[in-house]
Coordinates of C-alpha atoms in Angstrom, one line a residue:
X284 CA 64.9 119.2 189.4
X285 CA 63.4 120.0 185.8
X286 CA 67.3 120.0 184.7
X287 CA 67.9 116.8 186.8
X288 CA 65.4 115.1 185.0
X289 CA 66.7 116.5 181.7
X290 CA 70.2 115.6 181.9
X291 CA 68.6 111.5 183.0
X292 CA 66.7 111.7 179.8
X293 CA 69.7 112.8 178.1
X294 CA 72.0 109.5 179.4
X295 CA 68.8 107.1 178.6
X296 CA 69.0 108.4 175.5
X297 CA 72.4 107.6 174.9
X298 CA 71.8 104.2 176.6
X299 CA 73.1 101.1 174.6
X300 CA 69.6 99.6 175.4
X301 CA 67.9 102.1 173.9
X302 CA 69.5 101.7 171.0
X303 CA 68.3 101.5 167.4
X304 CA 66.6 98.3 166.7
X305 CA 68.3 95.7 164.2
X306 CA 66.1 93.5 162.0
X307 CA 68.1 90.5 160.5
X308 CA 66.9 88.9 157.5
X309 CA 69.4 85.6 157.4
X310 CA 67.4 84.5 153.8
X311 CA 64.8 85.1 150.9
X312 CA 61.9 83.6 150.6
X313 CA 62.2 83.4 146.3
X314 CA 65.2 84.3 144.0
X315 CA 65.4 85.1 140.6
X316 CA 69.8 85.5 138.7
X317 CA 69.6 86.8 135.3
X318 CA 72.8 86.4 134.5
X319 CA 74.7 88.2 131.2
X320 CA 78.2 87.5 129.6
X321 CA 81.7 88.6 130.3
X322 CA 81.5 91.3 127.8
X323 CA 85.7 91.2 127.6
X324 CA 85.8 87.6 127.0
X325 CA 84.5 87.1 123.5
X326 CA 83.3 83.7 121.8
X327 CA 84.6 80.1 123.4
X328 CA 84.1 78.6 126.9
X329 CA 83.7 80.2 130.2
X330 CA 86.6 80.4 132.5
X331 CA 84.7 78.5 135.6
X332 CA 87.2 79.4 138.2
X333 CA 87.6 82.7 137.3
X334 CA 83.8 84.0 136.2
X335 CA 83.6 87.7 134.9
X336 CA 80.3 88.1 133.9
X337 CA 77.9 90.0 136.4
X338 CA 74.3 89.3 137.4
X339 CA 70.8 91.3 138.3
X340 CA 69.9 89.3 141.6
X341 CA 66.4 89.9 142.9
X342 CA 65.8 88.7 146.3
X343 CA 62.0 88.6 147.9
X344 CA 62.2 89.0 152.2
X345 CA 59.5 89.0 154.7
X346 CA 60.6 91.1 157.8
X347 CA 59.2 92.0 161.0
X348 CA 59.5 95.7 161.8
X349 CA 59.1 97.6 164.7
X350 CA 57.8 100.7 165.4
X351 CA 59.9 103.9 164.5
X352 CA 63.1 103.4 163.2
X353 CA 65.0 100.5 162.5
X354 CA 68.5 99.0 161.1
X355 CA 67.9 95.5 158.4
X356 CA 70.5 93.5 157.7
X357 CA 70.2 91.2 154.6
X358 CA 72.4 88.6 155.1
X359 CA 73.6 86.0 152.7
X360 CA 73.6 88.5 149.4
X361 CA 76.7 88.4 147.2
X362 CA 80.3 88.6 147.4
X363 CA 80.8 90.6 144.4
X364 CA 77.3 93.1 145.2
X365 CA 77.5 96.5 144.1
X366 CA 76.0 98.4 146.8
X367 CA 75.5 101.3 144.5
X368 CA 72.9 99.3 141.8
X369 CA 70.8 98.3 144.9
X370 CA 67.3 99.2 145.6
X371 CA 64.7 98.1 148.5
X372 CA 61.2 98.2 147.5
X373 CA 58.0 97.2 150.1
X374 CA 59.1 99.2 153.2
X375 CA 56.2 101.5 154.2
X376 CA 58.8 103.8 155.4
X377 CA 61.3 103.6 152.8
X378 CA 65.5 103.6 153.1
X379 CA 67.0 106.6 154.4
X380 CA 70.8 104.9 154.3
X381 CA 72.2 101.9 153.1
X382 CA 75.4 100.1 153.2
X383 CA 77.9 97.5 152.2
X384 CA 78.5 95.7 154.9
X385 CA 82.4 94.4 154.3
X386 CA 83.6 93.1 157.5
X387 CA 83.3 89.5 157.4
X388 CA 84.0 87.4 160.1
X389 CA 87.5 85.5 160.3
X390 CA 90.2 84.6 162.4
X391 CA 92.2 88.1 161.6
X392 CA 88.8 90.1 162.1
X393 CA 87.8 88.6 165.0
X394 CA 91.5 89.7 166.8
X395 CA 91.1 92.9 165.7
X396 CA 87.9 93.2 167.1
X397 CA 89.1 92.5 170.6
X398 CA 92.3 94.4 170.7
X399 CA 92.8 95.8 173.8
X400 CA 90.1 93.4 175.7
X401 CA 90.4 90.3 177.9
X402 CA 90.4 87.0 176.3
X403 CA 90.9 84.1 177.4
X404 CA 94.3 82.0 176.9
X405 CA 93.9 78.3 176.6
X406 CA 97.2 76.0 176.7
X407 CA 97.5 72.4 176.4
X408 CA 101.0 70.7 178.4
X409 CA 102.2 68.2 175.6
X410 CA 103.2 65.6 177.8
X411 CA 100.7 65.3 180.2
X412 CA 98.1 66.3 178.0
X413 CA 96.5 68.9 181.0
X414 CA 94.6 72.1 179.4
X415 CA 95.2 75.3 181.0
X416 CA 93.3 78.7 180.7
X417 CA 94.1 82.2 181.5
X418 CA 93.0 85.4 181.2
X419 CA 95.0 87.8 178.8
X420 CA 94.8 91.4 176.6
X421 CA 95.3 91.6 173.5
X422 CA 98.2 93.9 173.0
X423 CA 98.5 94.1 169.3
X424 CA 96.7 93.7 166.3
X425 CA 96.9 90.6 163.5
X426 CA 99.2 92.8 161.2
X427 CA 102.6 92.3 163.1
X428 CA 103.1 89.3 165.5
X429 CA 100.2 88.9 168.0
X430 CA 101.0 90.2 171.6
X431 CA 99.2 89.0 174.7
X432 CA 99.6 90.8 177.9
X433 CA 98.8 88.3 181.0
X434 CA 99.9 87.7 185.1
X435 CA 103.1 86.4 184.0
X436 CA 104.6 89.1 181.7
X437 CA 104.2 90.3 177.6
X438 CA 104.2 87.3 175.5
X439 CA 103.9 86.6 171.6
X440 CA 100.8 83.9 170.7
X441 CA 102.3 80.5 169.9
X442 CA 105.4 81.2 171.1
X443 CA 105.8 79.5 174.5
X444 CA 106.4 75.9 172.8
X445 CA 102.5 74.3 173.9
X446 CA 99.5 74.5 171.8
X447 CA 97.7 77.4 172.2
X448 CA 94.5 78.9 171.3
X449 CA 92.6 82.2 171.9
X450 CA 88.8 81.9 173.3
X451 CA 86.6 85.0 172.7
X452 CA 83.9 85.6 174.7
X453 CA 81.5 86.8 171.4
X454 CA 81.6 88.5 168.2
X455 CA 82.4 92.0 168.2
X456 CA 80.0 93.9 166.7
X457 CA 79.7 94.3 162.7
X458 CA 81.4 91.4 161.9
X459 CA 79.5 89.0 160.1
X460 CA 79.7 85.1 159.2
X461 CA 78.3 86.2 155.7
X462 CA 77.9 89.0 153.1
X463 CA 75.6 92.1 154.5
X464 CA 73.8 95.0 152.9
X465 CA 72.0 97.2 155.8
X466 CA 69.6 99.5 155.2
X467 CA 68.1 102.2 157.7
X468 CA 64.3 102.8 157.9
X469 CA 61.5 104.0 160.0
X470 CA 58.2 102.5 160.3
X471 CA 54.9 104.0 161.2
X472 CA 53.9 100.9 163.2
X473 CA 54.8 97.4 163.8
X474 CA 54.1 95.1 160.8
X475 CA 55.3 91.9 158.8
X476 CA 55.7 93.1 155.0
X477 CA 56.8 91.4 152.1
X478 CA 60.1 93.7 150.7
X479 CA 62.4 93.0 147.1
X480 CA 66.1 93.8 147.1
X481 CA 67.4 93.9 144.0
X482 CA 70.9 94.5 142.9
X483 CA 73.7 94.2 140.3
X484 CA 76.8 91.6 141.4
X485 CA 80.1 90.4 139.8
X486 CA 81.1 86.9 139.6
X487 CA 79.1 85.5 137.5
X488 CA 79.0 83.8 133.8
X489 CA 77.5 81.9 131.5
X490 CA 78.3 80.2 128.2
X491 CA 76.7 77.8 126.2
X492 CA 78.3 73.7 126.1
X493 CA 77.2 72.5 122.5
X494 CA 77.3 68.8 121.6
X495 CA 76.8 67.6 118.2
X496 CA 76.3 64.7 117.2
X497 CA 76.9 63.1 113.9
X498 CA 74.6 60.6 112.7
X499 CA 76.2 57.2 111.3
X500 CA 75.2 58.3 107.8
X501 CA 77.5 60.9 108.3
X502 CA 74.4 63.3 106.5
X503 CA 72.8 64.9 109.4
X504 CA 73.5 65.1 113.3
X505 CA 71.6 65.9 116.1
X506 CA 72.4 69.3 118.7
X507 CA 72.5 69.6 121.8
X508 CA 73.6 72.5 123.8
X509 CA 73.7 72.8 128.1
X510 CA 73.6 76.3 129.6
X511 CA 76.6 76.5 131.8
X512 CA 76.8 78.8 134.9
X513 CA 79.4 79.7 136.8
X514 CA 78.4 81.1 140.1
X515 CA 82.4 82.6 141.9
X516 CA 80.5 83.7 145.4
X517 CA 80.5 82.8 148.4
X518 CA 76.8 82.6 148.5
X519 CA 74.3 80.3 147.1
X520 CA 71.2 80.7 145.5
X521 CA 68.7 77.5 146.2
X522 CA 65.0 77.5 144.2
X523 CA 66.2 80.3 142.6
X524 CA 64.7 81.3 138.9
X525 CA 67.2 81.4 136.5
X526 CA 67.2 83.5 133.6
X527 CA 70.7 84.0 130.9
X528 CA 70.8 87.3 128.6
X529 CA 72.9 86.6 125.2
X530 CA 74.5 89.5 123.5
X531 CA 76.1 92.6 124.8
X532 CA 74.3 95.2 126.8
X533 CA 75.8 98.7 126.6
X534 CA 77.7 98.7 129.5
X535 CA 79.7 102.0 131.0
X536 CA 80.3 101.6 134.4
X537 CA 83.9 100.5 136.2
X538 CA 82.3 97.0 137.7
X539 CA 85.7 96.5 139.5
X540 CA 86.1 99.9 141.2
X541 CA 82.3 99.9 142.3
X542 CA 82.6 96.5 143.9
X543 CA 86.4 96.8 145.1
X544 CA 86.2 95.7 148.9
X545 CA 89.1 97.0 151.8
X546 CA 91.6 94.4 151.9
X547 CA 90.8 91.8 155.0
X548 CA 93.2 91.7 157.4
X549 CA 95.3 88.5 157.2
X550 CA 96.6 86.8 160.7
X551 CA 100.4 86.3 160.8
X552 CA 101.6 84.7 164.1
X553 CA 105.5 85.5 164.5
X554 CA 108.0 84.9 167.3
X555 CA 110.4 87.1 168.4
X556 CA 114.2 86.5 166.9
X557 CA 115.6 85.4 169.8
X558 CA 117.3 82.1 170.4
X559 CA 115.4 81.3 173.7
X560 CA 111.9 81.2 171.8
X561 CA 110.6 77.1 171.7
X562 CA 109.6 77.8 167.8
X563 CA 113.6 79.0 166.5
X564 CA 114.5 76.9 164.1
X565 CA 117.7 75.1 165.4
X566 CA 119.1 74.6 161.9
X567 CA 119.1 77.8 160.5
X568 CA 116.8 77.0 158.0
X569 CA 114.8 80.2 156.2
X570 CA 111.1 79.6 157.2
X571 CA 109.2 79.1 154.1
X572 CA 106.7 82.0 153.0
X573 CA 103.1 81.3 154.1
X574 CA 101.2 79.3 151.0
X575 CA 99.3 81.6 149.0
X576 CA 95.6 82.3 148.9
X577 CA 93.9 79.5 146.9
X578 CA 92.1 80.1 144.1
X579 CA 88.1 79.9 144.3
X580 CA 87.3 76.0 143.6
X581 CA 84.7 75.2 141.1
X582 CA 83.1 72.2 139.8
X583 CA 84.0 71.7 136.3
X584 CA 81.5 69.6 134.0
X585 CA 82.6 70.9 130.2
X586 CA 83.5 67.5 128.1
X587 CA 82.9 65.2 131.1
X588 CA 79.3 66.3 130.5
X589 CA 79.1 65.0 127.1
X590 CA 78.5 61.2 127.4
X591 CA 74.7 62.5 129.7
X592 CA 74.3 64.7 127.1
X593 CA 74.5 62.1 124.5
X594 CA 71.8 60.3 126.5
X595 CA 69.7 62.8 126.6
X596 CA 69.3 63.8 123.4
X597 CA 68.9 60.1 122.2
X598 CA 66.3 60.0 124.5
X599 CA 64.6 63.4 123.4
X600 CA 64.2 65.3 126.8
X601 CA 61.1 66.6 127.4
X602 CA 60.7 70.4 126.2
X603 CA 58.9 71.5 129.4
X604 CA 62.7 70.9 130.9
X605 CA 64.7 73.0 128.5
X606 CA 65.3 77.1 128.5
X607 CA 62.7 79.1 126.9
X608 CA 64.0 81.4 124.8
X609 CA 62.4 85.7 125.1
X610 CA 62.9 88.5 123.3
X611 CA 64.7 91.6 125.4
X612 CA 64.7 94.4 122.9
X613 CA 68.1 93.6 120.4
X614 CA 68.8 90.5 123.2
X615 CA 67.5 87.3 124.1
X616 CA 66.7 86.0 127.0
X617 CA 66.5 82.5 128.5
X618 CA 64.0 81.8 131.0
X619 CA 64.7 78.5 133.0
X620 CA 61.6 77.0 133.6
X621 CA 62.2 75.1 136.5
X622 CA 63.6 76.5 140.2
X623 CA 67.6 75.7 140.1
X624 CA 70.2 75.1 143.1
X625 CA 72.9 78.2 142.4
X626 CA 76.0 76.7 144.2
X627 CA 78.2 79.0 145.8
X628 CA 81.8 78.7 144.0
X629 CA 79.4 76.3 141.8
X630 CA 78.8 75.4 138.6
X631 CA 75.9 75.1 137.4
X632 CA 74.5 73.2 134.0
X633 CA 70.7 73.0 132.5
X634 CA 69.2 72.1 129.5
X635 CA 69.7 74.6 126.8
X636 CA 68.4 73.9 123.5
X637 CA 67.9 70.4 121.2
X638 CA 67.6 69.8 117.7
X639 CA 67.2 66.3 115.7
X640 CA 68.2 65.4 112.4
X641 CA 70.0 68.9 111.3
X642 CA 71.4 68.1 107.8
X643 CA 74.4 69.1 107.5
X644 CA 77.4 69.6 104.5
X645 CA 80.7 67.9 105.1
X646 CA 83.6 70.3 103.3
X647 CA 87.7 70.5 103.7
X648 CA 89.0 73.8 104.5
X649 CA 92.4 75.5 105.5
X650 CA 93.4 79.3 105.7
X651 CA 96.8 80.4 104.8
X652 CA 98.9 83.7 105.4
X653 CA 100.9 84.6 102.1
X654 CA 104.1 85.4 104.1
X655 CA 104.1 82.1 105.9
X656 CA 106.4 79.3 103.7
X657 CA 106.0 76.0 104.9
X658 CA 107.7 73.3 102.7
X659 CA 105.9 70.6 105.0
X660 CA 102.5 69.9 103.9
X661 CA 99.7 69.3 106.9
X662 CA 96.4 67.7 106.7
X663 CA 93.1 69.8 106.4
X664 CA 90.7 70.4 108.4
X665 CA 87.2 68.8 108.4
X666 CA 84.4 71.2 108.7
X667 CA 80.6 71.4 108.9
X668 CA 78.3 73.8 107.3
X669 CA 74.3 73.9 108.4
X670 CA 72.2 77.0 107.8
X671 CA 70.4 78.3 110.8
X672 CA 67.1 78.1 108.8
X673 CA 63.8 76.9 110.5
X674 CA 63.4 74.5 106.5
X675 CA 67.1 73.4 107.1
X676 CA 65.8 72.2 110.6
X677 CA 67.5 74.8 112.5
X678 CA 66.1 78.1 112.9
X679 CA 66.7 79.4 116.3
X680 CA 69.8 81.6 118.1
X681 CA 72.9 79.9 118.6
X682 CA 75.0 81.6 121.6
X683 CA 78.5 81.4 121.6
X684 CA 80.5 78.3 123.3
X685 CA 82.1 75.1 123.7
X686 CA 81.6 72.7 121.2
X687 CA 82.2 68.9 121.1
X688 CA 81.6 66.7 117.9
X689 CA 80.3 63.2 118.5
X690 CA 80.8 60.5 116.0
X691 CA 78.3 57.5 115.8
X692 CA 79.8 53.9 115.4
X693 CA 77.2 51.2 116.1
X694 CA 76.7 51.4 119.9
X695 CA 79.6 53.9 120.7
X696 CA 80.1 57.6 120.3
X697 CA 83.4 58.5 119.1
X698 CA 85.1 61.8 120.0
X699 CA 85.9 63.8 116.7
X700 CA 86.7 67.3 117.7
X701 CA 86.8 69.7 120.5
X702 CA 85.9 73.5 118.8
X703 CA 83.9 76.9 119.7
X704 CA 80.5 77.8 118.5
X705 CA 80.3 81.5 117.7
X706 CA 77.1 83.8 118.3
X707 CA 75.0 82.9 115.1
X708 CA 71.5 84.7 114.6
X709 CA 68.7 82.8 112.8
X710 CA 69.5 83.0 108.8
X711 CA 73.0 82.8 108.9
X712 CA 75.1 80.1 107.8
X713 CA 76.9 77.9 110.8
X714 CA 80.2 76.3 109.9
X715 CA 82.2 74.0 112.9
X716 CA 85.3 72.2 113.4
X717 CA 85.2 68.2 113.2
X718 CA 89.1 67.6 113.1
X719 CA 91.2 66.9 109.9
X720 CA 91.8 64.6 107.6
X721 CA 95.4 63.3 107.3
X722 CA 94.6 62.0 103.5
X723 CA 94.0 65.4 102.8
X724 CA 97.0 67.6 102.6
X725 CA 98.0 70.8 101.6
X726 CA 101.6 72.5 101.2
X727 CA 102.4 76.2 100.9
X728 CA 105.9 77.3 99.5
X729 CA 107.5 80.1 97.9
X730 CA 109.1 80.4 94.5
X731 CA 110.8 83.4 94.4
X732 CA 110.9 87.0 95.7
X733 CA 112.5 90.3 94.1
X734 CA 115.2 91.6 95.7
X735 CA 113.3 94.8 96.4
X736 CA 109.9 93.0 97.8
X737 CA 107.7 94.2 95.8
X738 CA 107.0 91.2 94.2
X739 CA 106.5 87.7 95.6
X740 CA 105.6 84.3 94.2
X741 CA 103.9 81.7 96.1
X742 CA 102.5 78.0 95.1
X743 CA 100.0 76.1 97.2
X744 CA 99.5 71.9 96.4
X745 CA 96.2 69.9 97.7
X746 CA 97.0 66.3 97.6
X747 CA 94.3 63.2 98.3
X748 CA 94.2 60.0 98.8
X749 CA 90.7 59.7 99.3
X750 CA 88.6 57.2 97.1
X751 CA 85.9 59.8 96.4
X752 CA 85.8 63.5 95.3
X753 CA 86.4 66.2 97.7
X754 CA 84.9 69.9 98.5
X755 CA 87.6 71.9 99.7
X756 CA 87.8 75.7 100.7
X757 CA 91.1 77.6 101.1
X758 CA 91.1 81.2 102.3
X759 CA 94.1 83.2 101.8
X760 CA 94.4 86.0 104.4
X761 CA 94.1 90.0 103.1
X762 CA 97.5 91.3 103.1
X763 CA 97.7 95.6 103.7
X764 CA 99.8 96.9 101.2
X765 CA 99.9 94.1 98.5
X766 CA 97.7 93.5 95.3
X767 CA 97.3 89.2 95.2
X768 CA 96.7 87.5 91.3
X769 CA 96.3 84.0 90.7
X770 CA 97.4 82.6 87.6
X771 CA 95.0 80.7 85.8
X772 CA 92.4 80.1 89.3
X773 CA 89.6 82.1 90.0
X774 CA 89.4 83.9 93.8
X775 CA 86.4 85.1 95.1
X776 CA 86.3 87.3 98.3
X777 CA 85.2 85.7 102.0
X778 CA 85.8 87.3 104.7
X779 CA 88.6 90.3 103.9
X780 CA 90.6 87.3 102.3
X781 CA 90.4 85.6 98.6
X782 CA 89.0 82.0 98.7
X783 CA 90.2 78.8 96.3
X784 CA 87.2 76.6 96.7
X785 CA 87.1 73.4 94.3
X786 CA 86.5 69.3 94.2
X787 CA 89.7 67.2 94.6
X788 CA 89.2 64.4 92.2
X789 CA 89.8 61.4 94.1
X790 CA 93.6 60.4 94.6
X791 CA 94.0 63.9 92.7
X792 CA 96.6 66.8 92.9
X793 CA 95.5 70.7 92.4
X794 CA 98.1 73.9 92.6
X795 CA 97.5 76.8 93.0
X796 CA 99.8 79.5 92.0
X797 CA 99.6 83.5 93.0
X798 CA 101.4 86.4 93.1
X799 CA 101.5 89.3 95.7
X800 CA 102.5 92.7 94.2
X801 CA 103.5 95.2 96.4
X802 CA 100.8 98.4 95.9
X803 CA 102.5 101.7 94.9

């Protein structure tokens, strides 16, 4: 009897109802993304439909546990989560496993979860429009062509010549609608307790979207800057607290091994090659491949943005509204201060930063490589120099971006150039592009070169046709190897290169002529 009653205890044991609990979580109660930069993808815009950055995502949960132990599923976390970086904090009796849950639910999934069971076959007669259902098997999986197995013989899906569809009776177990991270834990007693997850995920960037712009007096301009997000997951983030790091974190780890998911299966409904299927193509025609997967849609704002930026900044937004910038040892950090609507496959844009009345210094500039003859001249380019100096109304840090220059004429704004802000720390001088200036030329050409190379002679020409005088700037590149003298000019050194700076008289002329010695 006493082994009768063991071996019944045994099987209850082993009884599906008696299995170990699951707790679902479906959502958090609060959010908080800091996001940081793609370290790989260096000063300029973000890519929005192809984000490489990463993000610390700290997610608050209430949950109901039972006594003893317990499986919780977090649903809704994201895509790109690497289940490594995460850690649950709050349970009274902690995480003893936790995984990556990676099987999402889709029409591939969901056939290979049944394979082998009854489902149900439903068919709809084309001309009189009758629906039919049977029972069938599923007799393979959605790797090759999908086999059914019912009263009337072996068939492949969709290839008796009437609409067709599979109805399941329920999801197989571990397949979920969204992205899962389970943990395993065992609680001394029933209670409702507040817990944190916290973890690293990929697919994420941000970038700063500068717009500047130029008063009429063509003296000062006023800056503007949006912080852009792009969110690449399949999950959303609503009321969450935003936060963006600028600069470049010491980073080590492989981010694309940790997060690499198994490949999903992919559904592929085929017909046997046999002339007596209804879907043979009676012309011989090659079917066409099936289309490829699309690539993650995102809204894009960058330059459409402008024109509400201009409005805002006329109008002086409030500063409670913009980011707050933080120190974070050698970083900074920007603290959102209002909740924010993360879209999934989103893009995202808040108020960055805002200055008025920046004066500013209008020069021309060029750079030219001493191995490049062009006998054509070309205009110059327009730049703008501020120093990021709290006197020279400035004084804050400038994170690389997007730039667009705005021009001022009476009641319009006039585009004027479309250029990149680099990373600029407080102190430092800012220069940006504002287009060229086609009465400003310059023309590079060379005059002769020894048969051996180790001598060559080169003559630049600035032309204008301006009415007034004109600062210009001309870098010549550092060649390796070669020695460079101007005749008669004096070069001082900028940035590895020699620079020509000088004022064009108005409806002037200036040459500059160099030579490049080869070094022994």
């Amino acid at each position: 009897m006493k082994v009768a009653v063991g071996m019944l205890l045994a099987v209850l044991a082993l009884s599906p109802a008696l299995a170990q609990p699951v707790v679902t979580s479906a959502a958090p109660l609060a959010t908080s993304v800091t996001v940081y930069r793609d370290p790989n993808r260096g000063e300029g815009r973000i890519d929005p439909r192809w984000p490489n950055g990463y993000a610390l995502v700290s997610e608050k949960r209430r949950i109901t546990l039972p006594a003893g132990e317990s499986t919780i599923r977090f649903e809704g976390v994201a895509d790109g989560m690497l289940a490594v970086s995460a850690v649950v904090t709050g349970l009274p009796g902690g995480v003893s496993e936790k995984n990556r849950d990676a099987r999402l639910l889709s029409p591939a999934s969901l056939l290979d979860g049944w394979l082998g069971n009854r489902v149900h076959l439903r068919r709809t007669n084309r001309q009189t429009g009758k629906v039919s259902e049977s029972d069938a098997i599923i007799r393979s999986g959605p790797n090759n062509a999908v086999v059914l197995q019912t009263a009337e013989g072996v068939e492949a899906l969709r290839c008796s010549g009437l609409p067709e569809t599979i109805v399941y009776d329920g999801v197989p177990e571990g397949l979920s609608a969204k992205p899962t991270f389970t943990v395993n834990t065992a609680s001394p007693g029933a209670t409702t307790v507040d817990v944190t997850l916290t973890y690293l995920a990929t697919g994420f960037d941000w970038g700063a979207s500068y717009v500047a712009r130029v008063a009429e007096d063509g003296k000062t301009l006023d800056l503007f800057a949006w912080l852009t997000l792009a969110n690449g997951n399949s999950a959303g983030f609503d009321g969450a607290q935003l936060l963006a790091v600028a600069g470049a974190p010491n980073r080590t780890s492989d981010f694309g091994t940790l997060v690499a998911q198994p490949p999903s299966p992919v559904l592929n409904l085929q017909c046997w090659p046999m002339d007596s299927t209804s879907t043979h193509d009676a012309w011989g025609l090659p079917v066409p491949p099936p289309p490829a997967p699309p690539m993650p849609m995102m809204y894009e704002m960058a330059v459409a943005a402008a024109p509400q930026a201009m409005r805002m900044a006329k109008g002086n937004i409030a500063a409670d509204s913009i980011a707050r910038q933080e120190e974070l040892g050698d970083l900074k950090l920007y603290r959102v201060p209002m909740p924010v609507d993360i879209s999934s496959n989103g893009q995202k844009q808040v108020a960055l930063l805002q200055k008025a009345k920046v004066p500013f210094t209008l020069f021309y500039r060029a750079t030219l490589s001493p191995f490049q003859s062009d006998t054509a001249s070309r205009p110059i380019g327009i730049a703008l120099r501020m120093q990021n100096k709290d006197k020279d109304g400035l004084g804050i840090p400038l994170p690389s971006g997007g730039l667009v220059v705005m021009q001022e004429r009476a009641d319009d704004e006039l585009l004027l150039a479309d250029a990149q802000m680099r990373d600029r720390a407080v102190g430092e001088k800012v220069e940006i592009d504002a287009g060229s200036n086609d009465q400003l030329r310059i023309q590079q050409e060379t005059l002769s070169t020894d048969d051996d190379g180790t001598l060559r002679r080169v003559r630049v020409t600035l032309t204008s046709a301006l009415d007034r005088p004109a600062p210009v700037e001309i870098l010549i590149d550092r060649t390796d190897g070669y020695d460079l003298v101007a005749s008669g000019r004096t070069l001082t050194p900028k940035d590895g290169g020699r620079l020509w700076a000088l004022t064009l008289p108005a409806n002037g002329k200036a040459v500059l002529d160099y030579s490049l010695r080869r070094q022994d």
